[in-house]
PDB file of C-alpha atoms in Angstrom:
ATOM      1  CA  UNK A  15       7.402 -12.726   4.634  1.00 55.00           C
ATOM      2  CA  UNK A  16       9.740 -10.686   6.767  1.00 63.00           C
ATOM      3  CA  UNK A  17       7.555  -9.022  10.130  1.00 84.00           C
ATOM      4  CA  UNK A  18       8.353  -5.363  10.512  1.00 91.00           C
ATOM      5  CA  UNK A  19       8.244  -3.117  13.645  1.00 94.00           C
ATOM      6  CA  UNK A  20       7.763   0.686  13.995  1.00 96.00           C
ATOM      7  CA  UNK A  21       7.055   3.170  16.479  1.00 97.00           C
ATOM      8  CA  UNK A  22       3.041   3.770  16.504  1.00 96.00           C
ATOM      9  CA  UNK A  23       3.777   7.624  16.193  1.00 97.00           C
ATOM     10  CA  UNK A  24       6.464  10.256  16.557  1.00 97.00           C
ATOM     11  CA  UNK A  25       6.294  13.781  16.941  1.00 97.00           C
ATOM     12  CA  UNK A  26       8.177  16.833  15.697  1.00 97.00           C
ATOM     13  CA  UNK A  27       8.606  20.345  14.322  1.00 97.00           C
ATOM     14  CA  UNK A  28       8.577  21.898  10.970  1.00 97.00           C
ATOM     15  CA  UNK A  29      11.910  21.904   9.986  1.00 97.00           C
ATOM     16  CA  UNK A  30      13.700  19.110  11.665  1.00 97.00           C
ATOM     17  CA  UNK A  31      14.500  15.812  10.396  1.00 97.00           C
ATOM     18  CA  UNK A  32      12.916  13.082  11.498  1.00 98.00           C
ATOM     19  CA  UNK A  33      14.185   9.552  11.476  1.00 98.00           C
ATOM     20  CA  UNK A  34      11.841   6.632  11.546  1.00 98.00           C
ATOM     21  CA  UNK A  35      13.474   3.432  12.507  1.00 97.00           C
ATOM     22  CA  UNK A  36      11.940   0.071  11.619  1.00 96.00           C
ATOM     23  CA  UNK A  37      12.804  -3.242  12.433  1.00 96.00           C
ATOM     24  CA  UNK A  38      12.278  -6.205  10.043  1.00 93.00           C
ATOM     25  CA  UNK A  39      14.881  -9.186  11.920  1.00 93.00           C
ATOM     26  CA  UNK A  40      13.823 -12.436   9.936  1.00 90.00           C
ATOM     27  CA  UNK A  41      14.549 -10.254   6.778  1.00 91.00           C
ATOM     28  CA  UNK A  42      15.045 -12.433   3.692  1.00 89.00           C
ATOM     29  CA  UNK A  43      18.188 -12.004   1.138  1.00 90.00           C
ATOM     30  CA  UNK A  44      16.318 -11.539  -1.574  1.00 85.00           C
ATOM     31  CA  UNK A  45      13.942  -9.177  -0.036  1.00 87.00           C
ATOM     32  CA  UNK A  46      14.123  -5.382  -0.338  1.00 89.00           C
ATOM     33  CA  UNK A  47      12.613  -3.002   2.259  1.00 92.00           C
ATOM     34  CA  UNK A  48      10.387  -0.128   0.839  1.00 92.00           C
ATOM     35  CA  UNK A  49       8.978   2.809   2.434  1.00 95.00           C
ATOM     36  CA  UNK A  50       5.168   3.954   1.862  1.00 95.00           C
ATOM     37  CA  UNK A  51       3.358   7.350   3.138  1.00 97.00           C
ATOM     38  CA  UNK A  52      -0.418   7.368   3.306  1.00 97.00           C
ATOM     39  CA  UNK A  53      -2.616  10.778   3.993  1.00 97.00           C
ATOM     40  CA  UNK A  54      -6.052   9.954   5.119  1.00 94.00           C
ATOM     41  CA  UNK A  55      -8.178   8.277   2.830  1.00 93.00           C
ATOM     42  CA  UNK A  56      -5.479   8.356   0.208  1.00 96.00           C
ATOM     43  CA  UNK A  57      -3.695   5.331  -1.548  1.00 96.00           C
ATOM     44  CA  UNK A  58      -0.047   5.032  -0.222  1.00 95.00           C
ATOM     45  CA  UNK A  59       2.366   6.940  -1.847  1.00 95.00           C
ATOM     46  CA  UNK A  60       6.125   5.228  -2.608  1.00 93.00           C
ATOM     47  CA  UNK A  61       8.684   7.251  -0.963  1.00 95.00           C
ATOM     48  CA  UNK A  62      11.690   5.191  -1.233  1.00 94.00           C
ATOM     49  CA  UNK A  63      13.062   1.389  -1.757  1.00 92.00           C
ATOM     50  CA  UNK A  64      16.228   0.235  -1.026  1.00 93.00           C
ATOM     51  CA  UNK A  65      18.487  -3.104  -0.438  1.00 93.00           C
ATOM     52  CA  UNK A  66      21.368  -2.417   1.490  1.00 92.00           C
ATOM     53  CA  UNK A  67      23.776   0.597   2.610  1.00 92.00           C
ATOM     54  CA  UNK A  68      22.000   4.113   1.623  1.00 96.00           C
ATOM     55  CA  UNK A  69      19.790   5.310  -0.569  1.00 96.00           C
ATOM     56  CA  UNK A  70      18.566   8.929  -1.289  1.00 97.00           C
ATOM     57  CA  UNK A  71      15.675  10.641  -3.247  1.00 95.00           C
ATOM     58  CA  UNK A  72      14.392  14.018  -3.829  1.00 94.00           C
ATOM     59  CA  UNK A  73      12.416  13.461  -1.225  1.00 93.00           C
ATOM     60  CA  UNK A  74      13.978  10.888   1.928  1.00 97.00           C
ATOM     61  CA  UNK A  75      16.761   8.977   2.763  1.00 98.00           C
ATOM     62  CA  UNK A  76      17.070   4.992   3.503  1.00 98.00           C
ATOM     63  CA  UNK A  77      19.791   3.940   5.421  1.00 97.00           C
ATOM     64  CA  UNK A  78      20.211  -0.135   5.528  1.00 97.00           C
ATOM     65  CA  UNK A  79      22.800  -1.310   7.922  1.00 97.00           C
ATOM     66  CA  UNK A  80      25.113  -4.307   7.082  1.00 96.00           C
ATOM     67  CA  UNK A  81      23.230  -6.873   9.066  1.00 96.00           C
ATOM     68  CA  UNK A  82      20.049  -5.127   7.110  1.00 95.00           C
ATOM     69  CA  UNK A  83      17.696  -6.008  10.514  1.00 95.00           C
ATOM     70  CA  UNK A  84      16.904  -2.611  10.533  1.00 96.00           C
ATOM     71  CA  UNK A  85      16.431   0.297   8.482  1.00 97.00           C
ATOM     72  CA  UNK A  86      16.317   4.460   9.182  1.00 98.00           C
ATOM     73  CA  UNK A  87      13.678   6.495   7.195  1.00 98.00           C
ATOM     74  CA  UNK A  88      15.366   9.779   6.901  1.00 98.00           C
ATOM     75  CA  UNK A  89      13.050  13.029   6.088  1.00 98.00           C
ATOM     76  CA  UNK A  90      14.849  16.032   5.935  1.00 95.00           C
ATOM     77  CA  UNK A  91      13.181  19.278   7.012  1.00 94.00           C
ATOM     78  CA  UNK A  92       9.522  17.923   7.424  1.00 97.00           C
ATOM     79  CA  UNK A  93       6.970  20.770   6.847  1.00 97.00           C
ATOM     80  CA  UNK A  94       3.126  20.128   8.029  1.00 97.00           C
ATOM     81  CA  UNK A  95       2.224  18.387   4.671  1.00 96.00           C
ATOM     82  CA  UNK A  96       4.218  15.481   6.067  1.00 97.00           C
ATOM     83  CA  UNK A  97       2.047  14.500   8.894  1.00 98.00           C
ATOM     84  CA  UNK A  98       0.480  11.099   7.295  1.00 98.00           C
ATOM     85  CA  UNK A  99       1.253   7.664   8.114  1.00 97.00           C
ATOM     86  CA  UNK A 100       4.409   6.026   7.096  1.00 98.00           C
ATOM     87  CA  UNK A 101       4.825   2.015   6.308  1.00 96.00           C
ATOM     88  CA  UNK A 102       7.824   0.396   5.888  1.00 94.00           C
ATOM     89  CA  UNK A 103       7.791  -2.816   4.073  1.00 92.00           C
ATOM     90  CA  UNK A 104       9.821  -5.787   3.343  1.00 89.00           C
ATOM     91  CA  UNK A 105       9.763  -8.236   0.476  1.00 81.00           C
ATOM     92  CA  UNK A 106      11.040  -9.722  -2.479  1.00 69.00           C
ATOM     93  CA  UNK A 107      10.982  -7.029  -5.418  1.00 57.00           C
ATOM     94  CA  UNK A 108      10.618  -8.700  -8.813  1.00 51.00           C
ATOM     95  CA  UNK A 109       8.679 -11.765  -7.201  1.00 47.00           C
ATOM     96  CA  UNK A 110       4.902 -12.819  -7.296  1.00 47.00           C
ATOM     97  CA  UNK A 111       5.145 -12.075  -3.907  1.00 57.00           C
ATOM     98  CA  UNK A 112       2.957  -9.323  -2.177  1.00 67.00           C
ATOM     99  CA  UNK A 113       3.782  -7.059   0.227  1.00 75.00           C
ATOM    100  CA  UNK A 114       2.007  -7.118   3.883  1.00 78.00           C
ATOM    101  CA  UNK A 115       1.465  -3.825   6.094  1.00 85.00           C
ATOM    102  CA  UNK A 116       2.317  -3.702   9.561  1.00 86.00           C
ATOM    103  CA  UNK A 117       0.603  -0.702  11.922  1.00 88.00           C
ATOM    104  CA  UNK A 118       3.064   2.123  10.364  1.00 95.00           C
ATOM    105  CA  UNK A 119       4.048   5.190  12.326  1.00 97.00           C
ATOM    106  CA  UNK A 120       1.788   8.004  12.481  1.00 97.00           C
ATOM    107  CA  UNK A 121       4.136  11.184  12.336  1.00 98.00           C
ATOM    108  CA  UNK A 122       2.861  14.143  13.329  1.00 98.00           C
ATOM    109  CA  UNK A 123       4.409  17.510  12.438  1.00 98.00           C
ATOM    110  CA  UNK A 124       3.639  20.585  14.619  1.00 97.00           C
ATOM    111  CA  UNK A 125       4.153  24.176  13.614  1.00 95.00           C
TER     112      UNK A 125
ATOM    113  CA  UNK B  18       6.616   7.270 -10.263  1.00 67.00           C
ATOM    114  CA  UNK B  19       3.990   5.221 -12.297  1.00 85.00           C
ATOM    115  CA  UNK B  20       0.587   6.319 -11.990  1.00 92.00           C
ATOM    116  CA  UNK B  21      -2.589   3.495 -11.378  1.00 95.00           C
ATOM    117  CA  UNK B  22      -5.811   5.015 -11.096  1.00 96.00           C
ATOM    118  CA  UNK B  23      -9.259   3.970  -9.788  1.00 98.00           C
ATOM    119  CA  UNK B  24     -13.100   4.929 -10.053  1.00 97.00           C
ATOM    120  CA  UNK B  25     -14.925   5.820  -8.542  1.00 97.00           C
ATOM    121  CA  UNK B  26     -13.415   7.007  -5.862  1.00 97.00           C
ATOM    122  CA  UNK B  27     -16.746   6.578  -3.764  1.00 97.00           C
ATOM    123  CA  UNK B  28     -19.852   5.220  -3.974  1.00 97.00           C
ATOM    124  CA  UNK B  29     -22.681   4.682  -2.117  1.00 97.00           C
ATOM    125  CA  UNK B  30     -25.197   1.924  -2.634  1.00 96.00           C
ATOM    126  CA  UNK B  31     -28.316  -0.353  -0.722  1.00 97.00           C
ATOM    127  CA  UNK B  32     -27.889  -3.278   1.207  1.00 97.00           C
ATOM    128  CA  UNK B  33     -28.127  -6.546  -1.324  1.00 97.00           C
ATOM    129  CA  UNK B  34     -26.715  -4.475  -4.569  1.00 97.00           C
ATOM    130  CA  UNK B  35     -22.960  -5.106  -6.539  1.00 97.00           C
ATOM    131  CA  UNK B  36     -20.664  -2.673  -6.567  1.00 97.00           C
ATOM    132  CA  UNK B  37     -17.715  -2.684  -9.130  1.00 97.00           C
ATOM    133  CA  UNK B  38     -14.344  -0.489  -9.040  1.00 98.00           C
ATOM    134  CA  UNK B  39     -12.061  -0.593 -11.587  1.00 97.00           C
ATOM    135  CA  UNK B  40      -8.242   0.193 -10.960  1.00 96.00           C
ATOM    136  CA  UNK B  41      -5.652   1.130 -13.796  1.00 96.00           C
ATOM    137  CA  UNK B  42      -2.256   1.182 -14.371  1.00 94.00           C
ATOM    138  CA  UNK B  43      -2.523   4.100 -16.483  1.00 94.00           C
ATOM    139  CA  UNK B  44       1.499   4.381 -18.094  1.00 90.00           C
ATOM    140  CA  UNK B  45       2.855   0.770 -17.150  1.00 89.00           C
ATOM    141  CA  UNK B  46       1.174  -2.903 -18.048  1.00 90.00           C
ATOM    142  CA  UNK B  47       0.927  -4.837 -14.784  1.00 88.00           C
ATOM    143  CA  UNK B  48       0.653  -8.673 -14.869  1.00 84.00           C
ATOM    144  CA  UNK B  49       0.156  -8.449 -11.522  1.00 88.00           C
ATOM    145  CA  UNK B  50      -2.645  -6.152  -9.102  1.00 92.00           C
ATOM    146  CA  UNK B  51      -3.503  -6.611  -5.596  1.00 93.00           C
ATOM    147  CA  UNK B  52      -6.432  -5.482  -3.649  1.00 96.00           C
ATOM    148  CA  UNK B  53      -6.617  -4.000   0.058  1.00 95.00           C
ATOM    149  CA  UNK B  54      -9.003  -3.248   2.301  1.00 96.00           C
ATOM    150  CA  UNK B  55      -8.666  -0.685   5.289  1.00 96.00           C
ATOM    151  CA  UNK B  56     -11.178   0.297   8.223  1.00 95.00           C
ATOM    152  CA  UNK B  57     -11.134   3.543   9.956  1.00 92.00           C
ATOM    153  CA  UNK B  58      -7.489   4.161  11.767  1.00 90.00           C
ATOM    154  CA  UNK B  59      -6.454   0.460  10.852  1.00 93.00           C
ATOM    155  CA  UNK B  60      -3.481  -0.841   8.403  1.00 93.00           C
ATOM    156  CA  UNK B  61      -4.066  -2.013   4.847  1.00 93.00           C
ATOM    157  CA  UNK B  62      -5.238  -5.498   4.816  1.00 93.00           C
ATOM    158  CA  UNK B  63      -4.500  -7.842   1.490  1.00 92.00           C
ATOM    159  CA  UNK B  64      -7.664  -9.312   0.022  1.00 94.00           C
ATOM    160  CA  UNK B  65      -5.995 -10.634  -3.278  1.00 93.00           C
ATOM    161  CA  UNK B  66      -4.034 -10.700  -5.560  1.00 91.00           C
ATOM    162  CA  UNK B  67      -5.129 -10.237  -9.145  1.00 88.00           C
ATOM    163  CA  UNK B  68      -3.027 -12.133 -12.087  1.00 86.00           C
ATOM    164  CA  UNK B  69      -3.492 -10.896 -15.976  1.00 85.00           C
ATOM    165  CA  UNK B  70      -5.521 -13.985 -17.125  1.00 83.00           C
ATOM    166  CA  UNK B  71      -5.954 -16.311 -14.954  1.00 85.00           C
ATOM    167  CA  UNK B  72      -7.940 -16.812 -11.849  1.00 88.00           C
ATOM    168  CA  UNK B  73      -7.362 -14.195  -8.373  1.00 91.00           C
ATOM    169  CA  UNK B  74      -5.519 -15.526  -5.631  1.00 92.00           C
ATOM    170  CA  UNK B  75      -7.563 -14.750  -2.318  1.00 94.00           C
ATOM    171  CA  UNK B  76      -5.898 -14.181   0.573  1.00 92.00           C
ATOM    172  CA  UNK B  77      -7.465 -16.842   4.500  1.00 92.00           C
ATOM    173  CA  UNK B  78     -10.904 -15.440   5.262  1.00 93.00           C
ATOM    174  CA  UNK B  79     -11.467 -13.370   2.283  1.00 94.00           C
ATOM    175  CA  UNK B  80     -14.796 -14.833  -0.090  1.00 94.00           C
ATOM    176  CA  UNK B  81     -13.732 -15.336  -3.513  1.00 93.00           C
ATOM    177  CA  UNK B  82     -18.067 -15.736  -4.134  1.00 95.00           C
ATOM    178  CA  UNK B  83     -18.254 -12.254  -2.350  1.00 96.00           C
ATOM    179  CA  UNK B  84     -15.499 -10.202  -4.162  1.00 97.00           C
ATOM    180  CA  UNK B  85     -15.373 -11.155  -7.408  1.00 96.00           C
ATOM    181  CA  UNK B  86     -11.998 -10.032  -9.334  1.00 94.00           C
ATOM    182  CA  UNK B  87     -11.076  -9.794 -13.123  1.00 91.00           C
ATOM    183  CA  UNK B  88      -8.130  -8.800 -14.496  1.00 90.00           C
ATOM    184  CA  UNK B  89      -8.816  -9.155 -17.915  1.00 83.00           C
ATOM    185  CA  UNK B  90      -5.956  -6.864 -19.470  1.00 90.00           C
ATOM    186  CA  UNK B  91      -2.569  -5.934 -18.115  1.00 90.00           C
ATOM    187  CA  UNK B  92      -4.014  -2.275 -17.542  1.00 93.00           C
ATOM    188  CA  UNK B  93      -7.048  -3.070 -15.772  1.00 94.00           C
ATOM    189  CA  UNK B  94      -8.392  -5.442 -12.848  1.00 94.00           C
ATOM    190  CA  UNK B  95     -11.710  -4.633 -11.465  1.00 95.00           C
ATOM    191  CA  UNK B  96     -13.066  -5.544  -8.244  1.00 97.00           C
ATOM    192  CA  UNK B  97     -17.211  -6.305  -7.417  1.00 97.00           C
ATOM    193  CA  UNK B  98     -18.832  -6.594  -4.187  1.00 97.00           C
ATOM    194  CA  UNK B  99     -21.464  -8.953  -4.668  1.00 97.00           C
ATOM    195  CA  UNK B 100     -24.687  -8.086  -2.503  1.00 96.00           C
ATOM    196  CA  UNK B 101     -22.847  -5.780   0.091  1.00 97.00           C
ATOM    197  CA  UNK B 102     -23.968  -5.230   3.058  1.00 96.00           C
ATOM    198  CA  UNK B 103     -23.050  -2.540   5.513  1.00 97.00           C
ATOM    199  CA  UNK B 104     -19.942  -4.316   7.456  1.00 96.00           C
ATOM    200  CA  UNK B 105     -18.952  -4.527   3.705  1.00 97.00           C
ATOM    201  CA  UNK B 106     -18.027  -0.344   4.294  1.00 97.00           C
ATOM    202  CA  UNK B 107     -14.700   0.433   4.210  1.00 97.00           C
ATOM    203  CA  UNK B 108     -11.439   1.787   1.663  1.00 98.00           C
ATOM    204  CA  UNK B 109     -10.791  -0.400  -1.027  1.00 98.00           C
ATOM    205  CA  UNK B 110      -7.064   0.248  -2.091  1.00 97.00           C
ATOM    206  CA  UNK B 111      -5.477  -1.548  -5.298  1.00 96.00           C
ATOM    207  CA  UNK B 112      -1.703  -1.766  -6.658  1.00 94.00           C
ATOM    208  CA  UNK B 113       0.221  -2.945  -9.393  1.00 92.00           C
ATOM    209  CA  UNK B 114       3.701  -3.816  -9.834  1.00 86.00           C
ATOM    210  CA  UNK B 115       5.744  -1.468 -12.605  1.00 83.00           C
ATOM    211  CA  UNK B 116       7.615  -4.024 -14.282  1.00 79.00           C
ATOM    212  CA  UNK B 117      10.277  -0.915 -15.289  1.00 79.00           C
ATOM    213  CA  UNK B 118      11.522  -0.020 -11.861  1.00 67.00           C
ATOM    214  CA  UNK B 119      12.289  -3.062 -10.160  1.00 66.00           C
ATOM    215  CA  UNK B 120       8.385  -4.333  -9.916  1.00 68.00           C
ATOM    216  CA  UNK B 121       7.890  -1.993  -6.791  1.00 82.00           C
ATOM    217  CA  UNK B 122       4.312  -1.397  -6.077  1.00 87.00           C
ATOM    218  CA  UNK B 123       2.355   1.589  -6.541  1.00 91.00           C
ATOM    219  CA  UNK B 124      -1.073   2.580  -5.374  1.00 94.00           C
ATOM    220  CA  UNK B 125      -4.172   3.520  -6.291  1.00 96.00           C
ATOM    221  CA  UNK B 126      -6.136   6.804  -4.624  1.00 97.00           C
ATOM    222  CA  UNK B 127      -8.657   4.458  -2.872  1.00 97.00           C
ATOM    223  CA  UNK B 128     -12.133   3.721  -3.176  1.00 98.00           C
ATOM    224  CA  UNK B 129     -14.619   5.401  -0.308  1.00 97.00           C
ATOM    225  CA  UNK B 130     -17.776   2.235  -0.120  1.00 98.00           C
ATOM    226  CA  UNK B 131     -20.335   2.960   2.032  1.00 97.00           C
ATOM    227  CA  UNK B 132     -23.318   0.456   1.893  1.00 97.00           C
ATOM    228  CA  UNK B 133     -26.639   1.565   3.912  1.00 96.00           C
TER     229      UNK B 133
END
């Protein structure tokens, strides 16, 4: 399974877009990178999944670069409710296979 | 997305007693349900993974004797903590694969166990 690297928090202001940038370099063809948010004591919550190229949702955007060694969480005009924890995963969608959390990145959005 | 619930959402009990919790995918059939574990201000940690039946896979360290699992419909695996004891505490998180979108994983709300 495919190690993944994140910043252990960012920062930022209600309205901006953030970007959280994760790094997953053994990455495996079949595998697809998915993006979780937790609040405290709250189940993650799916934000997005993607393969390659971009992706967009109602609520974030995944960008996958060729090479697909990295990948951009993109969340447009954060608000407070979006401080939480954010995971990105990667694995192999469709599989038996299970998917295995790294530390995440702890966003915090300030007024 | 799909929906999996689980209950309770927290319990407490005494040192030596079973606790069960039950997760569900509530509008989806899973074959397949994992359990986590998280501490305070730690990551999600995979204890198993739960197959519609047969026997749970355990993931290095975790006792199979200890945390018995049964996943004896596609809608619903259940999880018991056989005599807990307080280092037993902590979030107990499940998920099931939606076979309809691509078998991504969704989560349940989390179970709160506190054992005194």
């Amino acid at each position: 399974l495919a190690k993944t690297t994140q910043p252990i928090s960012m920062d930022s202001y209600e309205g901006q877009e953030v970007n959280i940038t994760c790094s997953h370099n053994n990455i495996a063809t079949n595998d697809y990178i998915t993006w979780y948010q937790q609040f405290p004591s709250q189940g993650p919550r799916f934000i997005i999944q993607g393969y390659k190229t971009k992706v967009t949702n109602e609520v974030a955007s995944l960008f996958i670069p060729a090479d697909r060694k990295s990948s951009t969480l993109s969340l447009p005009r954060v608000s407070l409710s979006d401080t939480a924890v954010y995971y990105c995963l990667v694995g192999e969608s469709g599989s038996q296979g299970n998917l295995i959390f790294g530390k995440g990145t702890k966003l915090s959005v300030k007024p | 997305g799909a929906v999996v619930s689980q209950h309770p959402s927290w319990v407490i009990c005494k040192s030596g007693t079973s606790v069960k919790i039950e997760c569900r995918s509530l509008d989806f059939q899973a074959t397949t349900m994992f359990w986590y574990r998280q501490f305070p201000k730690q990551s999600l940690m995979l204890m198993a993974t739960s197959n519609e039946g047969s026997k749970a896979t355990y993931e290095q360290g975790v006792e199979k004797d200890k945390f018995l699992i049964n996943h004896a419909s596609l809608t619903l695996s259940t999880l018991t903590v056989t005599s807990a004891h307080p280092e037993d505490s902590s979030f107990y998180i499940c998920s099931a694969r939606d076979p309809r979108g691509g078998e991504t994983q969704y989560f349940g709300p989390g179970t709160r166990l506190l054992v005194l």
